[in-house]
CSV table of C-alpha atoms in Angstrom, one decimal:
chain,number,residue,atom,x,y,z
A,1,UNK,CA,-66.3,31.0,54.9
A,2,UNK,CA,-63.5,33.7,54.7
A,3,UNK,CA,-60.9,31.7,55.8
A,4,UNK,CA,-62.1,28.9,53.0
A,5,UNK,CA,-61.7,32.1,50.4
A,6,UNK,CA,-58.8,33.1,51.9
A,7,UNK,CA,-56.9,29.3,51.4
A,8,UNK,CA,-58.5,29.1,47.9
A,9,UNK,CA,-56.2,32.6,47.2
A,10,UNK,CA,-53.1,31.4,48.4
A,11,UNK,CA,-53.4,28.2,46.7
A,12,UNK,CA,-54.0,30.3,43.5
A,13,UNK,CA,-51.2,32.4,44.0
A,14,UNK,CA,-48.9,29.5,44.5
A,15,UNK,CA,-49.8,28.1,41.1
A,16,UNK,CA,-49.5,31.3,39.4
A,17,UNK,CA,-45.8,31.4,40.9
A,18,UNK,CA,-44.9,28.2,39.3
A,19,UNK,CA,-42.3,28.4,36.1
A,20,UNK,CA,-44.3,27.4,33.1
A,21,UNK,CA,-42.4,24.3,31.0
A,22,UNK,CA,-39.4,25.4,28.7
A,23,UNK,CA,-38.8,23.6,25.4
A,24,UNK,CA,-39.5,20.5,24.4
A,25,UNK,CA,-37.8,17.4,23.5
A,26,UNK,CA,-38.9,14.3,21.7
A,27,UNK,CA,-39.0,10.7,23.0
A,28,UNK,CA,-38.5,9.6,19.0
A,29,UNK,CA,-35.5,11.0,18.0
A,30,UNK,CA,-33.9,8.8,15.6
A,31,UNK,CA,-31.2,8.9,12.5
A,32,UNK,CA,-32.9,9.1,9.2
A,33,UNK,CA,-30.1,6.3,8.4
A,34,UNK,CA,-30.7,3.0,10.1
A,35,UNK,CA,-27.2,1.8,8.2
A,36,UNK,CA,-24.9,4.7,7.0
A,37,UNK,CA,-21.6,3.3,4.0
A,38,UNK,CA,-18.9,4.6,3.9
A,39,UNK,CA,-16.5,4.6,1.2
A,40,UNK,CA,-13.0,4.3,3.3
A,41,UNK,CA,-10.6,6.9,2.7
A,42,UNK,CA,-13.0,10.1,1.2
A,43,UNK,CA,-14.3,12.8,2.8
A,44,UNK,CA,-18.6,11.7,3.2
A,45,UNK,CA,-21.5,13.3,5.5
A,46,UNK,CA,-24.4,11.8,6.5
A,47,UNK,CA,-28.5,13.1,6.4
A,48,UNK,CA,-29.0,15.2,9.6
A,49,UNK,CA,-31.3,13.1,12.7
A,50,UNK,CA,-34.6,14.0,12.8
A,51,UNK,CA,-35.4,15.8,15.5
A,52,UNK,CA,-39.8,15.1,16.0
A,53,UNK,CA,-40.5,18.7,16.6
A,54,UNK,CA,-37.9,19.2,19.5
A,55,UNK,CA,-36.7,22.2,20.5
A,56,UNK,CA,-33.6,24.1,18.7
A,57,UNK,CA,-31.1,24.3,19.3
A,58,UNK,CA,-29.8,21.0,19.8
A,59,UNK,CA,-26.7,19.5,21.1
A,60,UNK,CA,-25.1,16.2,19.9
A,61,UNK,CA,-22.1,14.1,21.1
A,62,UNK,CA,-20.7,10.6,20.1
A,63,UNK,CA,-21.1,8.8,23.9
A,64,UNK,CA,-19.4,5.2,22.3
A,65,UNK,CA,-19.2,3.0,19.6
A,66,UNK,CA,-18.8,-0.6,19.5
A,67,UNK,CA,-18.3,-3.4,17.2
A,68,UNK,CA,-21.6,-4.6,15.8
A,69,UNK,CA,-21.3,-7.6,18.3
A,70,UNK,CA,-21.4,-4.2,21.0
A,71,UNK,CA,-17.8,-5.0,21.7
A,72,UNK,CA,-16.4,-1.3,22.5
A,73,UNK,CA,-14.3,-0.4,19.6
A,74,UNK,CA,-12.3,2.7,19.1
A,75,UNK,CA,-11.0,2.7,15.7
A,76,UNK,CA,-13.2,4.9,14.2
A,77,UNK,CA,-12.1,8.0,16.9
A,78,UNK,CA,-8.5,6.9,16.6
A,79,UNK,CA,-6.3,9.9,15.0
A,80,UNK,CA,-4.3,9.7,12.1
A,81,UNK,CA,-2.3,12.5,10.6
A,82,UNK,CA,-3.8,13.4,6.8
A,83,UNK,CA,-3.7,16.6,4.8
A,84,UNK,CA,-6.9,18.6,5.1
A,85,UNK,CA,-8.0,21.8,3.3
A,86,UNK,CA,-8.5,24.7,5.7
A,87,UNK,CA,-10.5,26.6,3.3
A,88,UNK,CA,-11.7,25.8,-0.1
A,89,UNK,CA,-9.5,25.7,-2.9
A,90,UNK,CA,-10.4,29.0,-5.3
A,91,UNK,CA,-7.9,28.8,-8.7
A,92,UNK,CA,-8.9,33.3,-9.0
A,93,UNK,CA,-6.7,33.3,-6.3
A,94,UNK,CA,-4.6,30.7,-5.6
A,95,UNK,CA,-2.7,31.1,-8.5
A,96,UNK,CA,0.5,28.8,-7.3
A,97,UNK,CA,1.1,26.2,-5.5
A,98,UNK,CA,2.8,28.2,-2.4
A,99,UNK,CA,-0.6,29.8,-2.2
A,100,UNK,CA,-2.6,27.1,-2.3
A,101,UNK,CA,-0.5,25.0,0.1
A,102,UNK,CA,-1.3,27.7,3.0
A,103,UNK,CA,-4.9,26.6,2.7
A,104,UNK,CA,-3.9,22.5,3.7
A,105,UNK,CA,-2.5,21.4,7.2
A,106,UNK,CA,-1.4,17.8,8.2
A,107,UNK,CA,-3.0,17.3,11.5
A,108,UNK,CA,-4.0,14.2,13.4
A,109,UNK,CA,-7.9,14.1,12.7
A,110,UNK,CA,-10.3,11.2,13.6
A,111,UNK,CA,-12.5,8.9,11.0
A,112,UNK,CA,-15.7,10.5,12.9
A,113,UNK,CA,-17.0,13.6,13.8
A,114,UNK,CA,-20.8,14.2,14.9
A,115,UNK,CA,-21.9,17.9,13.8
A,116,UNK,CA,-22.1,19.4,17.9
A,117,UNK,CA,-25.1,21.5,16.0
A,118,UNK,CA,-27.1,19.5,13.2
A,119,UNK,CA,-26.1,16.0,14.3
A,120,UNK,CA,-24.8,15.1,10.7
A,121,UNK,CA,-21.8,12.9,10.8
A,122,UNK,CA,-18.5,13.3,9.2
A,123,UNK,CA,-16.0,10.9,7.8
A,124,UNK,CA,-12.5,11.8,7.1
A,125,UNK,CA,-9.8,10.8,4.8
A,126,UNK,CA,-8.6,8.5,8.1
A,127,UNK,CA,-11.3,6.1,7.7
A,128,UNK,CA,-8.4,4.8,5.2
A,129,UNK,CA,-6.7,3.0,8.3
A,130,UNK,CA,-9.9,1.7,9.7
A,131,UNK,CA,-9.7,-2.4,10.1
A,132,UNK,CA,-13.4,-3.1,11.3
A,133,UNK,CA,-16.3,-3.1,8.5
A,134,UNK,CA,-19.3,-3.0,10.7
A,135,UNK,CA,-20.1,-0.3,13.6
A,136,UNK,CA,-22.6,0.6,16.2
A,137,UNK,CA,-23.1,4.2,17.0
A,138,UNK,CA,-24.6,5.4,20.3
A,139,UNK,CA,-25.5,9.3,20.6
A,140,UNK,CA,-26.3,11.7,23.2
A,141,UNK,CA,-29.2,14.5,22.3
A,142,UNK,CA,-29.6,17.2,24.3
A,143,UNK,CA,-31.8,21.1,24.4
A,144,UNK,CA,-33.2,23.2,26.7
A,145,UNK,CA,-36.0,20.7,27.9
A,146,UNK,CA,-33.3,18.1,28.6
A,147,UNK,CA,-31.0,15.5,27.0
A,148,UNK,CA,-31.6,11.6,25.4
A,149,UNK,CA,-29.2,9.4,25.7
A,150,UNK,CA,-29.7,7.1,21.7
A,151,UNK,CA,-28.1,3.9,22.0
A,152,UNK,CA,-27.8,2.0,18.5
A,153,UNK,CA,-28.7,5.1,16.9
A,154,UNK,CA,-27.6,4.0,13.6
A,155,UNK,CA,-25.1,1.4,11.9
A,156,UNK,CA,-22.0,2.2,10.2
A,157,UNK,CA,-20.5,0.1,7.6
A,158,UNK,CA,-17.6,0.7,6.0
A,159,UNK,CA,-16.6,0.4,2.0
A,160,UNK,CA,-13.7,-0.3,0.4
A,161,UNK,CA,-11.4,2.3,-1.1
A,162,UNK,CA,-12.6,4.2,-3.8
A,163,UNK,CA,-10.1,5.9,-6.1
A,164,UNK,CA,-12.2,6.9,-8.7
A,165,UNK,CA,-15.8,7.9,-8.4
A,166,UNK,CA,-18.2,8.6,-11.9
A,167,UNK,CA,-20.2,11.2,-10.7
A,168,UNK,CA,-21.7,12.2,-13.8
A,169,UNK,CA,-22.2,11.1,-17.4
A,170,UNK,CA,-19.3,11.5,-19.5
A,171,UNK,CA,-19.0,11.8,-22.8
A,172,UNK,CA,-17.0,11.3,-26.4
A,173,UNK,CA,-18.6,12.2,-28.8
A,174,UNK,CA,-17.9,12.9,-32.9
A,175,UNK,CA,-20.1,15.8,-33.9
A,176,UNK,CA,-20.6,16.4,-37.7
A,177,UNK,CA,-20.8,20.2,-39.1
A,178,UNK,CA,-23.4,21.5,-41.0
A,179,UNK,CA,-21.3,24.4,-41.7
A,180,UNK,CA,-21.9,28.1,-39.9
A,181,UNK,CA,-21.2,26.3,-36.9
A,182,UNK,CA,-24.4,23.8,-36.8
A,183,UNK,CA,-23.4,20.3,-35.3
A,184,UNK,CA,-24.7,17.3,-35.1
A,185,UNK,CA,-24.1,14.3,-33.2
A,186,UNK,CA,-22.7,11.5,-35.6
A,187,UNK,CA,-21.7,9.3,-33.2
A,188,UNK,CA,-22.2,9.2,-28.9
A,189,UNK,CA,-20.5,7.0,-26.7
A,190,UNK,CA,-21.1,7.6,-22.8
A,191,UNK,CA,-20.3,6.2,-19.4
A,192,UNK,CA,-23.2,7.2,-17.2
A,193,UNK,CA,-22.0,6.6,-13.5
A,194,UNK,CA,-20.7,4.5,-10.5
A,195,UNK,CA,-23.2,1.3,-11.9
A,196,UNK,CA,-22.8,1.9,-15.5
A,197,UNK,CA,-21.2,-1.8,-16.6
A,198,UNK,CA,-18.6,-0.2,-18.1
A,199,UNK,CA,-16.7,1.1,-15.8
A,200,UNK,CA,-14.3,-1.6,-15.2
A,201,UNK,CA,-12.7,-1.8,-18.1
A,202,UNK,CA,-12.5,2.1,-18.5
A,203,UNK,CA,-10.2,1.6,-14.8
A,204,UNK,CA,-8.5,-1.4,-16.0
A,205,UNK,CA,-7.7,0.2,-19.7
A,206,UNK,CA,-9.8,-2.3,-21.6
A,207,UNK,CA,-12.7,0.4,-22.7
A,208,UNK,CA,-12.2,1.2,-26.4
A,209,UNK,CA,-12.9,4.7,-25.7
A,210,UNK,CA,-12.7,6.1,-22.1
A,211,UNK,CA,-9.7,4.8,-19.6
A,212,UNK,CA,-8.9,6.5,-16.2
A,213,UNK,CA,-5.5,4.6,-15.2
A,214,UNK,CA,-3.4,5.7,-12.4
A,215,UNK,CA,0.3,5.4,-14.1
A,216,UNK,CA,2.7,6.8,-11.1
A,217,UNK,CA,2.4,6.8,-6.7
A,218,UNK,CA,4.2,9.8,-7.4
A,219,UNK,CA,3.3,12.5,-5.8
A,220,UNK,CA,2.7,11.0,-2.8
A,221,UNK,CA,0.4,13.6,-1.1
A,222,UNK,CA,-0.6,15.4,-4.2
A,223,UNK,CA,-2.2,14.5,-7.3
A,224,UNK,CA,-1.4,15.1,-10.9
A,225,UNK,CA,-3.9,14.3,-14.0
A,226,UNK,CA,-2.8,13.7,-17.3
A,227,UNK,CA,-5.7,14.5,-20.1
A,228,UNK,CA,-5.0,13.2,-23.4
A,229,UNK,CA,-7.5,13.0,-26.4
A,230,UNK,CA,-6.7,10.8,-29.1
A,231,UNK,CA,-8.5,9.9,-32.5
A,232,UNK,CA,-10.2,6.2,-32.3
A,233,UNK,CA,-7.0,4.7,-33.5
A,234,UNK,CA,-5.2,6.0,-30.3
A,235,UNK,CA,-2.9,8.5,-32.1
A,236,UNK,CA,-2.9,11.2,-29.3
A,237,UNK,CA,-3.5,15.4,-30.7
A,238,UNK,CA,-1.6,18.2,-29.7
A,239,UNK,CA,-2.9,19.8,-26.8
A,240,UNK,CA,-3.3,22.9,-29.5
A,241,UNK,CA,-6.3,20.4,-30.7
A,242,UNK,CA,-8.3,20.8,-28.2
A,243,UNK,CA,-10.0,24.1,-27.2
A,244,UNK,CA,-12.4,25.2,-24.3
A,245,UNK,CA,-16.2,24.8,-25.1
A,246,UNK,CA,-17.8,27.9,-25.3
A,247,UNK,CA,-20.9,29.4,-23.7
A,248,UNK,CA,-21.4,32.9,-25.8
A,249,UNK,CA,-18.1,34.6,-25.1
A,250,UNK,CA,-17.4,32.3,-21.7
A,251,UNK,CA,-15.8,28.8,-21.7
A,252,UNK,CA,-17.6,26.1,-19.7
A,253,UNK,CA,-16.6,24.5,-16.6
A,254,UNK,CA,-13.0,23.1,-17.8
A,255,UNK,CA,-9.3,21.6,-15.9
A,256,UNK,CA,-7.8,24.0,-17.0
A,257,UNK,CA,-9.5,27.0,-14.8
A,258,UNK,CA,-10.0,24.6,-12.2
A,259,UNK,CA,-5.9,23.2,-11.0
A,260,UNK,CA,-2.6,24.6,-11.0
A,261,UNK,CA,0.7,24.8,-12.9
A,262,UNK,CA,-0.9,23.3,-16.5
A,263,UNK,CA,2.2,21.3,-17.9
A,264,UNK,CA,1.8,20.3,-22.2
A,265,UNK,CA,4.0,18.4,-24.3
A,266,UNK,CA,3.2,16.6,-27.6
A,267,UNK,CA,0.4,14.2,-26.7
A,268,UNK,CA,-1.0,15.6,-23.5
A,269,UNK,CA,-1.7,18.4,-20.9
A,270,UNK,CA,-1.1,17.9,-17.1
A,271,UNK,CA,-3.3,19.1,-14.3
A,272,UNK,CA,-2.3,19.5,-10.8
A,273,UNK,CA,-3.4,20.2,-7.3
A,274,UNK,CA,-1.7,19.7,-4.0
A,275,UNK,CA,-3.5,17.4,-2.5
A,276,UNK,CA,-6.8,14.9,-4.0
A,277,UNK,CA,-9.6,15.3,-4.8
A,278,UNK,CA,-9.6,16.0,-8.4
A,279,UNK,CA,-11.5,18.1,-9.4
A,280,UNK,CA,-11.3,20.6,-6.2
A,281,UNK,CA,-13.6,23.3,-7.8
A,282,UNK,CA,-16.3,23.8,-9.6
A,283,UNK,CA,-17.1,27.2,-11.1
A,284,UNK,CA,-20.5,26.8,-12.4
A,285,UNK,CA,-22.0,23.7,-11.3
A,286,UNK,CA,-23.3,22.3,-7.7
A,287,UNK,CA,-23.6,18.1,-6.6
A,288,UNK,CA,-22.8,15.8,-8.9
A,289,UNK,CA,-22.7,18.1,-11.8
A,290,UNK,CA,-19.5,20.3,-10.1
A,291,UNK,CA,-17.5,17.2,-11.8
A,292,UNK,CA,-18.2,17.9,-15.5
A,293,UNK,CA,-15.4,19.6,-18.0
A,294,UNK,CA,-15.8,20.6,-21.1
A,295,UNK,CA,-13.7,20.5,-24.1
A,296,UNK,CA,-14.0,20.4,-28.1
A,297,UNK,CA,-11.2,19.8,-30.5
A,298,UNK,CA,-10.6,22.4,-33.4
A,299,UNK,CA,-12.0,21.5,-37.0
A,300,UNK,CA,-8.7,20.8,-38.7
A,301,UNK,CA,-7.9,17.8,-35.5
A,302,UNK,CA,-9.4,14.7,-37.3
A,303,UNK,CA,-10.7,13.1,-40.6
A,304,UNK,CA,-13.8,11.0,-40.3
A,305,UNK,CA,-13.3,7.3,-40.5
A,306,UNK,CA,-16.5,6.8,-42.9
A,307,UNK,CA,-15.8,3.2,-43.7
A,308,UNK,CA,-15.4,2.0,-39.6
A,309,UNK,CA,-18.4,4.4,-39.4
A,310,UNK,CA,-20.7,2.2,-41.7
A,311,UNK,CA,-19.3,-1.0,-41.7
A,312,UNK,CA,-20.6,-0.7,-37.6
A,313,UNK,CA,-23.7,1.9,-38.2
A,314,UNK,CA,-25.1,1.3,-42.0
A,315,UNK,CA,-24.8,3.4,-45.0
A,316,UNK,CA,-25.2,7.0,-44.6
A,317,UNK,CA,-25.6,9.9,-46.1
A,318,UNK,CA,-22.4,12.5,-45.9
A,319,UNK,CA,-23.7,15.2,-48.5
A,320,UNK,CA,-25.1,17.3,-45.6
A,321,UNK,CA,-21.7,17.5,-44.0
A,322,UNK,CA,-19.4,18.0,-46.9
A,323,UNK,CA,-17.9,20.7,-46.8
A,324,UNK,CA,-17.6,21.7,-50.8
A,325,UNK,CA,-14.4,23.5,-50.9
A,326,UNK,CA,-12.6,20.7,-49.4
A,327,UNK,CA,-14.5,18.1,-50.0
A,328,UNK,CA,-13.8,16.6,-45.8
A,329,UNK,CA,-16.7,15.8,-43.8
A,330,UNK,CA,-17.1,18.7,-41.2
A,331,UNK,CA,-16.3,17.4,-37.9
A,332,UNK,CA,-15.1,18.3,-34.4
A,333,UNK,CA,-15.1,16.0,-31.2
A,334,UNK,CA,-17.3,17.2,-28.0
A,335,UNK,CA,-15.8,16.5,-25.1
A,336,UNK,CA,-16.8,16.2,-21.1
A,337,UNK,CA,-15.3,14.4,-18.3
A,338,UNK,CA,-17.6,13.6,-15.1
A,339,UNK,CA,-15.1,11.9,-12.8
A,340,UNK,CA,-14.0,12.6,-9.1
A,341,UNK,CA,-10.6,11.2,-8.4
A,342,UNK,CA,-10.1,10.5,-5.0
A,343,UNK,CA,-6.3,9.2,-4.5
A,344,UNK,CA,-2.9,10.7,-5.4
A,345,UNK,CA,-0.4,10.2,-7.7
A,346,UNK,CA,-0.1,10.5,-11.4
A,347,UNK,CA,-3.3,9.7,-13.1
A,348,UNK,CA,-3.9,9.3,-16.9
A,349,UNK,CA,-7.4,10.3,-18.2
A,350,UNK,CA,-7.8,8.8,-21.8
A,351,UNK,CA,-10.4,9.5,-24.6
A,352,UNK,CA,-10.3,8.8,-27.7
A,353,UNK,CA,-13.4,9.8,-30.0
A,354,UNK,CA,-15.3,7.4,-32.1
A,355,UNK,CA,-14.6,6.9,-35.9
A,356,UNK,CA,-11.9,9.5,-36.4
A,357,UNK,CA,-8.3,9.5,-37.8
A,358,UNK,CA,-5.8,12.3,-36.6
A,359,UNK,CA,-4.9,14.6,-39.4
């Protein structure tokens, strides 16, 4: 009998000796994106992987990729030399363009890189040179407990080129004054985003109020923008015209605070920034939103076209927005861009504002 007690205490002890399990790590980790697009040519991240309660922290490598036939294909880790920015673009401090070109390296960079930490991918400004639409991912996960090796974790398609991206709603607009500053809108045109069915002819020119063109290849790594606001005729202002919109004693998010070296001449003011994308910062807005500018133009810029107004609208009533020592309708045009512009060169932003006549 002792020597059965005995046994049963050594056998405890053994177990009490063993290491209890560390960690844990799922047998269903998966991307959240079965097929990833890419837009060739811009900087994009995916959705991180999800993980199924695994144990952080994790670690995550690109193992291969192949063709979607699972041909091994390398194009997508291939390097190419493009300019990157080491450190975010900040127009408080990088006043000119010597400063700001301290921040941007040309280095050889590949189209791909998987996030060693949160397993997000992202795609470079290489993916330009990328041949091959279609892509097969596999992915190795790994944590304390152990590793996974993901093959086919996701599908990655590539997209064509995208110069010019609407990321918010833009806007022309011809406001009518009450007087004491009190504005109403008289007159709205907008181009809402990417889908919007306008937004091949404001690329192609044809829009009768809103055209982003790209007029020069020149500069070849950086990027110029040439805003000019014109009456709905196409008679361009001064650049004197047209003022910052205010927000109590501050001016809205706007080019001008936003790029470097402002160039004006007769018709137009030029923005620039050393390499794309255009806009590089955004002061008071995150997402999609970082895109808008503001402007308005001054109350002496236009005459309202009343006659093109109501031959397309109907009769109206202008007693409201007469002003009586002048005998002018009250007037002004509101203003705000929503555009990311991904390429470089010269590029002309165009709006003119509906049913006005430059004074």
């Amino acid at each position: 009998m002792k020597k059965i007690i005995y046994l049963l205490g050594i056998s405890l002890f053994a177990i009490s000796c063993e290491q209890p399990e560390v960690g844990y790590i799922s047998d269903n980790i998966h991307s959240l994106q079965d097929t990833i697009t890419v837009p060739r040519g811009v900087f994009f991240t995916s959705v991180p992987p999800a993980v199924e309660g695994s144990t952080y922290p994790m670690e995550w490598a690109i193992t291969s990729i192949t063709d979607k036939d699972g041909n091994p294909n390398t194009e997508l880790q291939d390097q190419h030399e493009i300019l990157t920015w080491t450190a975010p673009f900040d127009p408080t401090t990088d006043t000119t363009l010597e400063l700001a070109m301290k921040k941007l390296k040309l280095s050889p960079q590949p189209s791909i890189i998987m996030n060693p930490v949160s397993g997000e991918f992202v795609f470079t400004q290489a993916s330009k040179n990328v041949v091959t639409d279609d892509f097969i991912v596999n992915v190795n996960a790994k944590n304390v407990r152990g590793e996974r090796q993901l093959d086919k974790f996701t599908r990655i398609k590539m997209g064509p080129f995208v110069p010019v991206e609407f990321k918010t709603e833009m806007r022309s607009r011809l406001q009518l004054g009450k007087g004491g500053g009190v504005y109403d809108t008289g007159y709205n045109y907008s181009v809402l985003n990417d889908n919007d069915p306008k937004v091949p002819g404001v690329l192609n020119g044809t829009d009768p109020y809103i055209t982003i063109t790209k007029i020069s290849d020149e500069p070849k790594l950086a990027i110029k923008v040439k805003m000019i606001i014109a009456d709905s005729h196409g008679a361009a202002l001064d650049p004197s015209k047209v003022t910052f919109n205010m927000s109590g004693d501050k001016p809205l998010q706007n080019y001008h605070d936003n790029t470097i070296g402002v160039v004006l001449d007769a018709e137009s003011t030029t923005f620039g920034l050393p390499a794309p994308p255009f806009p590089q910062y955004a002061r008071n807005y995150g997402g999609n939103d970082a895109y808008l500018m503001y402007y308005v133009t001054t109350a002496d810029a236009f005459t309202v076209d009343k006659a093109a107004f109501e031959a397309a609208n109907g009769a109206k009533d202008w007693s409201v927005y007469t002003d009586p020592a002048t005998g002018k309708i009250r007037n002004r045009a509101y203003i705000r861009w929503g555009v990311k512009i991904n390429d470089t060169g010269t590029w002309e932003l165009k709006m003119k504002i509906p049913y006005t006549t430059k004074n």
